[in-house]
Coordinates of C-alpha atoms and ligand atoms in Angstrom, one line a residue:
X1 CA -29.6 4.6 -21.5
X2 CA -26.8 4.3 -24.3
X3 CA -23.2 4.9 -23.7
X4 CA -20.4 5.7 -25.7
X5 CA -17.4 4.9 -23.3
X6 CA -13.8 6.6 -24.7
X7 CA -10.8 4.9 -24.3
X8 CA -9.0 1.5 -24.4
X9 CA -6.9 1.1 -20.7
X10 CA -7.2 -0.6 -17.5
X11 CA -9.1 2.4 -15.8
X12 CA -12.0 2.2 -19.0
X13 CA -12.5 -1.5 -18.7
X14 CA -13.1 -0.7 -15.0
X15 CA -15.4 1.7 -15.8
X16 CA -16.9 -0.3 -18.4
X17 CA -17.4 -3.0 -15.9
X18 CA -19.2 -0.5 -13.2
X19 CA -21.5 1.5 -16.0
X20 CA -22.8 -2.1 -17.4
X21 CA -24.0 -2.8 -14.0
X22 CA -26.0 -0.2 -13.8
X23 CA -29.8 -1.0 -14.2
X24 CA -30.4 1.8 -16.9
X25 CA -27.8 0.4 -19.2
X26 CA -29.3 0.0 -22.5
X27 CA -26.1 -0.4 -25.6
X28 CA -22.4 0.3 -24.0
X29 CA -20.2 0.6 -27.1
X30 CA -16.4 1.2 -26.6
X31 CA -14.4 3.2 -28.6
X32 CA -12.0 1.6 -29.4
X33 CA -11.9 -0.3 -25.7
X34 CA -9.9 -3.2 -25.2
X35 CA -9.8 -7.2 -24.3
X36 CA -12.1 -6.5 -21.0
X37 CA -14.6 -3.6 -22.4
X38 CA -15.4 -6.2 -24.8
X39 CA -16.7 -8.4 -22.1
X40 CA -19.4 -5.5 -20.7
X41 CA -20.2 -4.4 -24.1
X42 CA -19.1 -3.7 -27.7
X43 CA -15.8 -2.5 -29.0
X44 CA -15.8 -0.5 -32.1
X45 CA -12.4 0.3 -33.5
X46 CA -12.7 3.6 -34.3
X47 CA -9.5 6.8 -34.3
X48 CA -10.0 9.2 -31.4
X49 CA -9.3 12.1 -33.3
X50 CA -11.9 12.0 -36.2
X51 CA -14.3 14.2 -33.5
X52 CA -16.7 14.4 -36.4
X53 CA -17.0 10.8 -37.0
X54 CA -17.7 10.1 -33.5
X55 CA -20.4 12.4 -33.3
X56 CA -21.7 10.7 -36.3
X57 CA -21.5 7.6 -34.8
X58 CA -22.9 8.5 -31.6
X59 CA -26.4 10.3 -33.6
X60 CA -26.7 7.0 -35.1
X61 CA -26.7 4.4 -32.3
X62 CA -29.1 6.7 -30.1
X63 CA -25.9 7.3 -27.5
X64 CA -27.5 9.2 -24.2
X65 CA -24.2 9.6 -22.3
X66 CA -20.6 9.9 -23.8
X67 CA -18.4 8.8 -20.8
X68 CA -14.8 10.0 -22.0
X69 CA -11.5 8.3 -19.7
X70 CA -8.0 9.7 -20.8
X71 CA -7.2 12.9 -20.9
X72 CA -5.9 13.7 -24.3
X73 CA -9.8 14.3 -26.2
X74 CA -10.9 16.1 -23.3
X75 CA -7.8 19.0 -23.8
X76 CA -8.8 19.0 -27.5
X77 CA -12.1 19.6 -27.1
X78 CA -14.2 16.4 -27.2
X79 CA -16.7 17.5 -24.7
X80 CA -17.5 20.9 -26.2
X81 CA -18.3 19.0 -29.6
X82 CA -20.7 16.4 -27.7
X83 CA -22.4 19.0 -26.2
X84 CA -22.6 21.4 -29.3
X85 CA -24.3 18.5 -30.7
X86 CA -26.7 18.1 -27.8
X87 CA -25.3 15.1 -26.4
X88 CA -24.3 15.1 -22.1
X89 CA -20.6 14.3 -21.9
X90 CA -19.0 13.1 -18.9
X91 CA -15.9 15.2 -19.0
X92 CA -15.1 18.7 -18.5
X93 CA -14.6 21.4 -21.7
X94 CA -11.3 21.9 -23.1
X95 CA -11.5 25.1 -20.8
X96 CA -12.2 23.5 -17.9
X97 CA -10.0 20.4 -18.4
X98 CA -7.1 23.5 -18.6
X99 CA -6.8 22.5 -15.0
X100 CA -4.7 19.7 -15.9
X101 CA -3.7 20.6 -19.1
X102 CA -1.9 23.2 -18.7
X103 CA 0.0 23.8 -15.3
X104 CA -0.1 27.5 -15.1
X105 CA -3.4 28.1 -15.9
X106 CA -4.2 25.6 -12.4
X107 CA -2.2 27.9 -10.6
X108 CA -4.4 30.7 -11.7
X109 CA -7.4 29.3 -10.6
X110 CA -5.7 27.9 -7.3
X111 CA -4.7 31.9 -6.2
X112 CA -8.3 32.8 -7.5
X113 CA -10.2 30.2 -5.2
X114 CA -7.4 30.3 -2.4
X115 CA -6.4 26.9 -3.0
X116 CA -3.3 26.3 -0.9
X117 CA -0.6 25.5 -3.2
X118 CA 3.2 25.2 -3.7
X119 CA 4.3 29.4 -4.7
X120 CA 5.1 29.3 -8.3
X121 CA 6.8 31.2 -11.0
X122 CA 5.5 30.8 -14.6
X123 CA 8.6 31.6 -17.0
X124 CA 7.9 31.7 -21.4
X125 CA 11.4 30.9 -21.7
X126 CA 14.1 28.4 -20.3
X127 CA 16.5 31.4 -19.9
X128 CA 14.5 33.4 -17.7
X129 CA 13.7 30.7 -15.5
X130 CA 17.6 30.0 -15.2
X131 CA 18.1 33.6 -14.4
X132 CA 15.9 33.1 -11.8
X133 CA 17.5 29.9 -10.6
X134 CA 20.7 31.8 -10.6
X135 CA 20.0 34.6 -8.7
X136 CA 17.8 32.7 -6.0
X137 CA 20.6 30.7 -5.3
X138 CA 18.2 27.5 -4.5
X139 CA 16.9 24.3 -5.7
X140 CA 13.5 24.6 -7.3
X141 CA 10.8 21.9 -8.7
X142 CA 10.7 22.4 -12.2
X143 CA 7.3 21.8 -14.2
X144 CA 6.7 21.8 -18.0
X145 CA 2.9 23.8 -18.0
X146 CA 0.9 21.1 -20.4
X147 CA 0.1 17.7 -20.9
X148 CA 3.5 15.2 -20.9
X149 CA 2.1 11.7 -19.9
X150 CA 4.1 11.6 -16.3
X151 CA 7.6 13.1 -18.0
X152 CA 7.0 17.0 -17.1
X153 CA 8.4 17.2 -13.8
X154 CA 11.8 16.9 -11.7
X155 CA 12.3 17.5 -8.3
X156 CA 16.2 18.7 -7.8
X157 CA 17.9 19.3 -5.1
X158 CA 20.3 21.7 -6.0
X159 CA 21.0 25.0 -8.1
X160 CA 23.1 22.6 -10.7
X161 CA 20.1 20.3 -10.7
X162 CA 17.5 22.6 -11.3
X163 CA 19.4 23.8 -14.0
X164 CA 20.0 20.9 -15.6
X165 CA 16.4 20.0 -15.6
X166 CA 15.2 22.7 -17.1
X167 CA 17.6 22.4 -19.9
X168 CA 16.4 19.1 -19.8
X169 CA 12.7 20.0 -19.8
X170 CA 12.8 22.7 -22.5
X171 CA 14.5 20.2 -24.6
X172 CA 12.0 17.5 -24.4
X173 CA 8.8 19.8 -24.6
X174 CA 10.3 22.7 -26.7
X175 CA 7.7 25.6 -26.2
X176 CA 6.2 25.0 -23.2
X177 CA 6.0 27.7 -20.5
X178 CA 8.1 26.4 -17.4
X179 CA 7.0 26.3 -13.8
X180 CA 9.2 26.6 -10.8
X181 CA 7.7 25.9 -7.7
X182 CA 8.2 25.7 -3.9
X183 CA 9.4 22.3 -3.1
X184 CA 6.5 21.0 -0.3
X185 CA 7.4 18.1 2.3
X186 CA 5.0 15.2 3.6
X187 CA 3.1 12.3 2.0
X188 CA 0.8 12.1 -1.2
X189 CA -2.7 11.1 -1.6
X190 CA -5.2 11.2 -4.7
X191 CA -8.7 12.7 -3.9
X192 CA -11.0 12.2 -6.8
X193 CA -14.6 13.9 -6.7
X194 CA -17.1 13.0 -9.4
X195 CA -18.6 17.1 -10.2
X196 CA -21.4 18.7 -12.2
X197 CA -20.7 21.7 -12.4
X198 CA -21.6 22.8 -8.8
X199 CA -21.9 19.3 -6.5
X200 CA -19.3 17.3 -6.1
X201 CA -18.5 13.5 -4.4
X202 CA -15.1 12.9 -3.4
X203 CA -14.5 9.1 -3.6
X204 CA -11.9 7.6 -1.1
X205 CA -8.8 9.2 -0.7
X206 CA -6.1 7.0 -2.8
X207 CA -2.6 6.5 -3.2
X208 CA -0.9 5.7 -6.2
X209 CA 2.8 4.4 -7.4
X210 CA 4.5 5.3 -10.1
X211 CA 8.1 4.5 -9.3
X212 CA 9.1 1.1 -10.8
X213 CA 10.6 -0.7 -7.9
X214 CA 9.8 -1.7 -4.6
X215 CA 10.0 1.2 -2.3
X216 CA 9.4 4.1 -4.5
X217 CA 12.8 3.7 -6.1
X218 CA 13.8 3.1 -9.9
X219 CA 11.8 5.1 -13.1
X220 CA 8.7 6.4 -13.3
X221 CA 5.9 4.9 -14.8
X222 CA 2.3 5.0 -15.8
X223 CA 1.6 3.8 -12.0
X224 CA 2.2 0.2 -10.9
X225 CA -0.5 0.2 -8.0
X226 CA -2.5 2.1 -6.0
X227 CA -4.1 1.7 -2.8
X228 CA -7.5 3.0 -1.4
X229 CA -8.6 3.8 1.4
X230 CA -5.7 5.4 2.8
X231 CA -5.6 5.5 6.8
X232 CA -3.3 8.5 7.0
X233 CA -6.2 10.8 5.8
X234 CA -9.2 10.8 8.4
X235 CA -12.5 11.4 7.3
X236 CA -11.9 15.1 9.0
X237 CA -9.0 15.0 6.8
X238 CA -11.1 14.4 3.7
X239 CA -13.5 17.0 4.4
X240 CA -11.0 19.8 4.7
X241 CA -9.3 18.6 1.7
X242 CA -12.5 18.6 -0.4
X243 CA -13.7 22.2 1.3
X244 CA -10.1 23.8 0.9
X245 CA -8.6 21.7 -2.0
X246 CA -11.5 21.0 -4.6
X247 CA -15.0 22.7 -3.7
X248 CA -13.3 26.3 -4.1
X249 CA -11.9 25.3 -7.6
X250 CA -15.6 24.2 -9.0
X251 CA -16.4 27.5 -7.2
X252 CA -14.3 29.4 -9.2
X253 CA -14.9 27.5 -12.5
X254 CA -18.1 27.9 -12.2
X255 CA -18.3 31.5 -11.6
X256 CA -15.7 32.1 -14.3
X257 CA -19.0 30.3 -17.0
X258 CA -16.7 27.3 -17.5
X259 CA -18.1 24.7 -14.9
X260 CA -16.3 21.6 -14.4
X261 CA -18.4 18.2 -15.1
X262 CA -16.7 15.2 -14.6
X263 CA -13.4 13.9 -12.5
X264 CA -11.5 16.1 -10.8
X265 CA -8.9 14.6 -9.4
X266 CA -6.5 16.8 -7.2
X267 CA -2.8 15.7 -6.2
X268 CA -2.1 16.5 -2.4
X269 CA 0.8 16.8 -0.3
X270 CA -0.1 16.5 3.4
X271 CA 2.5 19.2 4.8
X272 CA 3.2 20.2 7.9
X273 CA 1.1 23.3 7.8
X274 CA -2.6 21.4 6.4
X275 CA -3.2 19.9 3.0
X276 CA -1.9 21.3 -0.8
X277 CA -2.3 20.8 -4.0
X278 CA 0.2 19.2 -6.2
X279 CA -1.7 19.3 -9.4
X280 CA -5.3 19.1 -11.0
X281 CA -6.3 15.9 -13.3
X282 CA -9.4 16.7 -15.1
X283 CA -10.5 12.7 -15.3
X284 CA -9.8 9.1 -13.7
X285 CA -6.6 8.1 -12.9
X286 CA -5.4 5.1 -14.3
X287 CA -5.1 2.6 -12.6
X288 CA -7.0 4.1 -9.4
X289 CA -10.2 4.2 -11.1
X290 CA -9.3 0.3 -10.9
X291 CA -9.1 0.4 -6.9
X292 CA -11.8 3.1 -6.3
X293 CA -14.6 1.9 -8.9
X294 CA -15.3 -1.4 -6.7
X295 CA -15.3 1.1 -3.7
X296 CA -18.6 2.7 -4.8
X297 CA -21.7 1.4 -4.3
X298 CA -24.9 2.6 -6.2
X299 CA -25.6 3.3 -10.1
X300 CA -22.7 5.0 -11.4
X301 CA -24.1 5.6 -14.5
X302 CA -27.1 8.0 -13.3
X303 CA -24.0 9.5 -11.3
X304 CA -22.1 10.0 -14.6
X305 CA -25.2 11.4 -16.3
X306 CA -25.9 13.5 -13.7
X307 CA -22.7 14.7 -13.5
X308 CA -22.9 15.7 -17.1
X309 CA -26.3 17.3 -17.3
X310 CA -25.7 19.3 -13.7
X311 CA -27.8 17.2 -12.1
X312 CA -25.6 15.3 -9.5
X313 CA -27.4 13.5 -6.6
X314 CA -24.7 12.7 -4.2
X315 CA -27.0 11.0 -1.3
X316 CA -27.3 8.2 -3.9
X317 CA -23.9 6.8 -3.8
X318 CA -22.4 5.4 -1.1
X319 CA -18.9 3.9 -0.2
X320 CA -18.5 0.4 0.1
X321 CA -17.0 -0.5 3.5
X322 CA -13.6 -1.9 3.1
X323 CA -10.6 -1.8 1.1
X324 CA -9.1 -2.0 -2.3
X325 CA -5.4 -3.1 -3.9
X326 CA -4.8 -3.1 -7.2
X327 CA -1.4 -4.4 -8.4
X328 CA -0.4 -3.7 -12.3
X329 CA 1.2 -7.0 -14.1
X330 CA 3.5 -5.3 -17.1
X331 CA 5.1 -6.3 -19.5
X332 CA 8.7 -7.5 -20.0
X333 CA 11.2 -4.3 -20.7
X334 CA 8.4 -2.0 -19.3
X335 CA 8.5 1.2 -18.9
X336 CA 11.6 1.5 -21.6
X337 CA 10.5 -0.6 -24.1
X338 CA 8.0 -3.4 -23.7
X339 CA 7.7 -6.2 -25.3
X340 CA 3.9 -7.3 -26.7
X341 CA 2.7 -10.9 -27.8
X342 CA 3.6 -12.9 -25.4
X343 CA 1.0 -15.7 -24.0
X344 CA -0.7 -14.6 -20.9
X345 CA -2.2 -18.1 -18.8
X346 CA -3.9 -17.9 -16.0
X347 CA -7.1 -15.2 -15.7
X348 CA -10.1 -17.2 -16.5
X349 CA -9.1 -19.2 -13.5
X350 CA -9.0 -16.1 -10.6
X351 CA -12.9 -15.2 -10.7
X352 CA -14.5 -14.2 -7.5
X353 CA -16.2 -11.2 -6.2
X354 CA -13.1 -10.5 -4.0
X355 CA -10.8 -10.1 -6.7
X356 CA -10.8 -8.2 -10.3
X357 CA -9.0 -8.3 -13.4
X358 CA -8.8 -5.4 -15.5
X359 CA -7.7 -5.5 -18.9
X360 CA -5.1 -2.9 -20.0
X361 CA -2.5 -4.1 -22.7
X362 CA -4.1 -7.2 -23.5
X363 CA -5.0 -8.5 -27.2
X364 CA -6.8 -12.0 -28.2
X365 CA -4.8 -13.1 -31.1
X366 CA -5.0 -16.2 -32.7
X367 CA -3.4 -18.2 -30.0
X368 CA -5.4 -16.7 -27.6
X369 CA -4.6 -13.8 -24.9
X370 CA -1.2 -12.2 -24.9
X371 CA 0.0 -9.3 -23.8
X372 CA -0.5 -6.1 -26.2
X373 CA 1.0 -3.0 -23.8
X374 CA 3.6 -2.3 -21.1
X375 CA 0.8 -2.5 -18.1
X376 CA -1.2 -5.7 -19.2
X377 CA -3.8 -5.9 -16.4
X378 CA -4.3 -4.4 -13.0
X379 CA -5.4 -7.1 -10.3
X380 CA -7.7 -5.6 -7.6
X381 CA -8.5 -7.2 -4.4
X382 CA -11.1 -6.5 -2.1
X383 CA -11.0 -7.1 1.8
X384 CA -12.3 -5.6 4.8
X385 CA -8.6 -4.8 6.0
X386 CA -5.9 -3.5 4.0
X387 CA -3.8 -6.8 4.4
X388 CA -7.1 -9.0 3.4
X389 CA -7.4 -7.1 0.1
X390 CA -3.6 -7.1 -0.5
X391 CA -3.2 -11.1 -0.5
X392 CA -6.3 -11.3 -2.3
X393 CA -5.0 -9.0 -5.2
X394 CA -1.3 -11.0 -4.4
X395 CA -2.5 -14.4 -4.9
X396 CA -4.3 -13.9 -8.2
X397 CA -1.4 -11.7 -9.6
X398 CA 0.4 -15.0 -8.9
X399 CA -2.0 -17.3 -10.5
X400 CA -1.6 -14.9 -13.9
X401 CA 1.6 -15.7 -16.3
X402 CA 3.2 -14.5 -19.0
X403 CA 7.0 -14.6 -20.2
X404 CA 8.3 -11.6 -18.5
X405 CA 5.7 -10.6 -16.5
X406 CA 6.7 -8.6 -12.9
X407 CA 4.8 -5.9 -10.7
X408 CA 5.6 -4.6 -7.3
X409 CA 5.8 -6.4 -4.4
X410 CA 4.8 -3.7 -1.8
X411 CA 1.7 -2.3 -2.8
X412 CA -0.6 -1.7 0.2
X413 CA 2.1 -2.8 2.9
X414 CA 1.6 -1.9 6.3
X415 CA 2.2 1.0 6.6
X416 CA 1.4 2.2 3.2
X417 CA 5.1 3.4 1.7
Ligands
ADP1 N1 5.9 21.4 -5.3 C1 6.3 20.1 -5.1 N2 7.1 19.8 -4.0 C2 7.5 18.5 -3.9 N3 7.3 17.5 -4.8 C3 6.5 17.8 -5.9 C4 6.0 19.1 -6.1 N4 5.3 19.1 -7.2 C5 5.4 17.9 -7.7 N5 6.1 17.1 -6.9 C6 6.4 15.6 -7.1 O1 6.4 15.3 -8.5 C7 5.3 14.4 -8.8 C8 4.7 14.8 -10.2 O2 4.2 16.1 -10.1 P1 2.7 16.5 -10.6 O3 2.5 17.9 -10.4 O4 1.8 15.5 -10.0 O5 2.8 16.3 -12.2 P2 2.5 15.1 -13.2 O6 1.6 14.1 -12.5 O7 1.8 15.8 -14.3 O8 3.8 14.5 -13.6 C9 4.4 14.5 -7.7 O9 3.6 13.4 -7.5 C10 5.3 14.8 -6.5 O10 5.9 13.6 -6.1
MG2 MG1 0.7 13.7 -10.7

């Protein structure tokens, strides 16, 4: 089987690394891929956008299976134009991936399918959800509706706040619609399920990290680390999340005649009063499709094509027994502005099965690899306890140097923060 693999981050080198060990992989090219996709197959340097071109390119080198990672081409539309031309795409419709890109329209389908959910209000302009603030009289989470790369929403705690971020929100993303929404209590998790249209297979229940600093404290960022298994979600856990939080939404896409192939990923805040969704992602996360790719066992690939061509057989995969850290090394000046070039020592020499390196802002100039991005590479470590896996991914993160270079300390401490 060829595969045309989209994207160029830590989360498509991982995937890149799972699809070429598949034994129906026939040519994995990349587009464009990075340092590590270059290792499982070949990169071609290509623009995202140029849908037409791709296409072209895929006709040409007999591609089987497009497999696309970031969201972006998926809300304009790459899958629909795979599959017009008769090519299986792993990766919902731009209809379908609506669920993450655009907030409101996931609320729709939430009250549809009876998803439980934060109550929300869906306001066209900033000054009618301030009126609404006002006359509430209390703090609301505020939520730009589309796509905004991890900068959409703040969580005040008063009236002044929540005023002052949607000023601040309707001045970043002028347009948007706005969201306010029921602040929820309790601890997150990421359950992912791999879908085709009907099936689905949740993977393990993650969680990720996204503040800067040790603790959950300091800016957000793309996600520093993310931990998987989690023990606060039992396996009875798991199964009411996927038959509450994520079965009734393919349900409802489905019946609606826009079924959702590929990823879906659903935010969840454990309250008080059962699980809730935070938000749809219509694909991988990045970086916990670094953690939860060595987690599955099986072909992936005939999962991924079989997710695309409705056709899912989920007896075939199985878990791996165990767990999985992965720790991102950025950049100096990351997440502000990071700094790129600097000499990165160190990786050839951590190479076991218990540990993984996963190339994310890396580039092979002419003095050899140096850093290209503000997360370099994600380090995951394998173990059959939480702390085995966590000093594995520790001690090669250590081994790994570049001018600059820092991560968090505390990802998959005991208990999980
Ligand atoms: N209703 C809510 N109550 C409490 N916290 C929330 C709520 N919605 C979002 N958050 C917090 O904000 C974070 C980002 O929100 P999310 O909906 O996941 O948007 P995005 O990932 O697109 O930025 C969540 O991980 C959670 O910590
Ligand atoms: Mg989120």
């Amino acid at each position: 089987m060829n595969v045309l693999l989209i994207g160029s981050g830590g989360r498509e080198h991982a995937l890149a690394w799972k699809i070429a060990q598949s034994p129906q992989i026939g040519k994995l090219l990349c587009v464009p891929g990075n340092t590590g996709t270059a290792h499982h197959g070949q990169n071609v340097p290509f623009p995202l956008d140029d849908f037409a071109a791709l296409i072209d390119l895929a006709q040409r080198e007999a591609i089987d299976l497009v497999v696309v990672g970031p969201e972006q081409p998926l809300a304009d539309g790459i899958a629909d134009r795979f599959a017009a031309a008769g090519i299986p795409v792993f990766g919902p419709s731009a209809e379908a991936a609506r669920l993450e890109s655009s907030k409101a329209y996931a609320k729709e389908i939430m009250a549809e399918a009876r998803v439980p959910t934060a109550a929300a209000h869906v306001f066209a302009t900033a000054a009618a959800a301030a009126d609404f603030v006002r006359s509430s009289g209390a703090a609301w989470v505020v939520k730009a509706d589309g796509l905004a790369q991890g900068k959409g929403v703040v969580v005040p705690d008063s009236v002044e706040e929540t005023l002052a971020a949607i000023a601040q929100l309707s001045g970043d993303l002028p347009g948007q619609q706005l969201l306010l929404e029921e602040r929820l209590i309790g601890r997150e998790v990421s359950v992912l399920a791999l879908c085709d249209g009907r099936r689905l297979v949740a993977l393990p229940p993650a969680r990720d990290h996204k503040r800067l600093g040790d603790g959950d404290v300091g800016p957000n960022t793309g996600g520093m680390g993310v931990v998987a298994p989690v023990d606060d979600v039992t396996p009875g856990q798991l199964d009411q999340i996927v038959s509450s939080c994520l079965q009734p939404a393919i349900d409802a896409m489905a019946a609606r005649g826009t079924p959702f192939h590929g990823v879906l990923y659903a935010g969840i805040m454990l309250t008080e009063t059962g699980p809730k969704v935070l938000e749809y992602n219509a694909r991988f996360g990045d970086p916990e499709a670094q953690a939860l790719l060595p987690l599955i066992e099986g072909d992936l690939l005939e999962a991924l094509y079989g997710c695309a061509t409705g056709n899912l057989q989920p007896e075939k995969l199985r878990r791996r027994k165990g767990y999985a850290v992965c720790v991102v090394l950025c950049a100096a000046g990351y997440p502000e502005r990071p700094r790129k070039g600097d000499a990165i020592r160190g990786v050839e020499a951590v190479d076991d099965n218990k540990v993984l390196i996963f190339h994310a802002g890396t580039a092979l100039g002419a003095t050899g690899l140096c850093t290209a991005g503000g997360r370099v590479i994600g380090v995951t470590g394998l173990g059959g306890t939480l702390r085995q896996a966590r000093e594995r991914a520790y001690e090669s993160a250590a081994g790994i140097r570049f001018e600059g270079k820092h991560h968090r300390m505390d990802i998959g401490k005991e208990p999980t923060p």
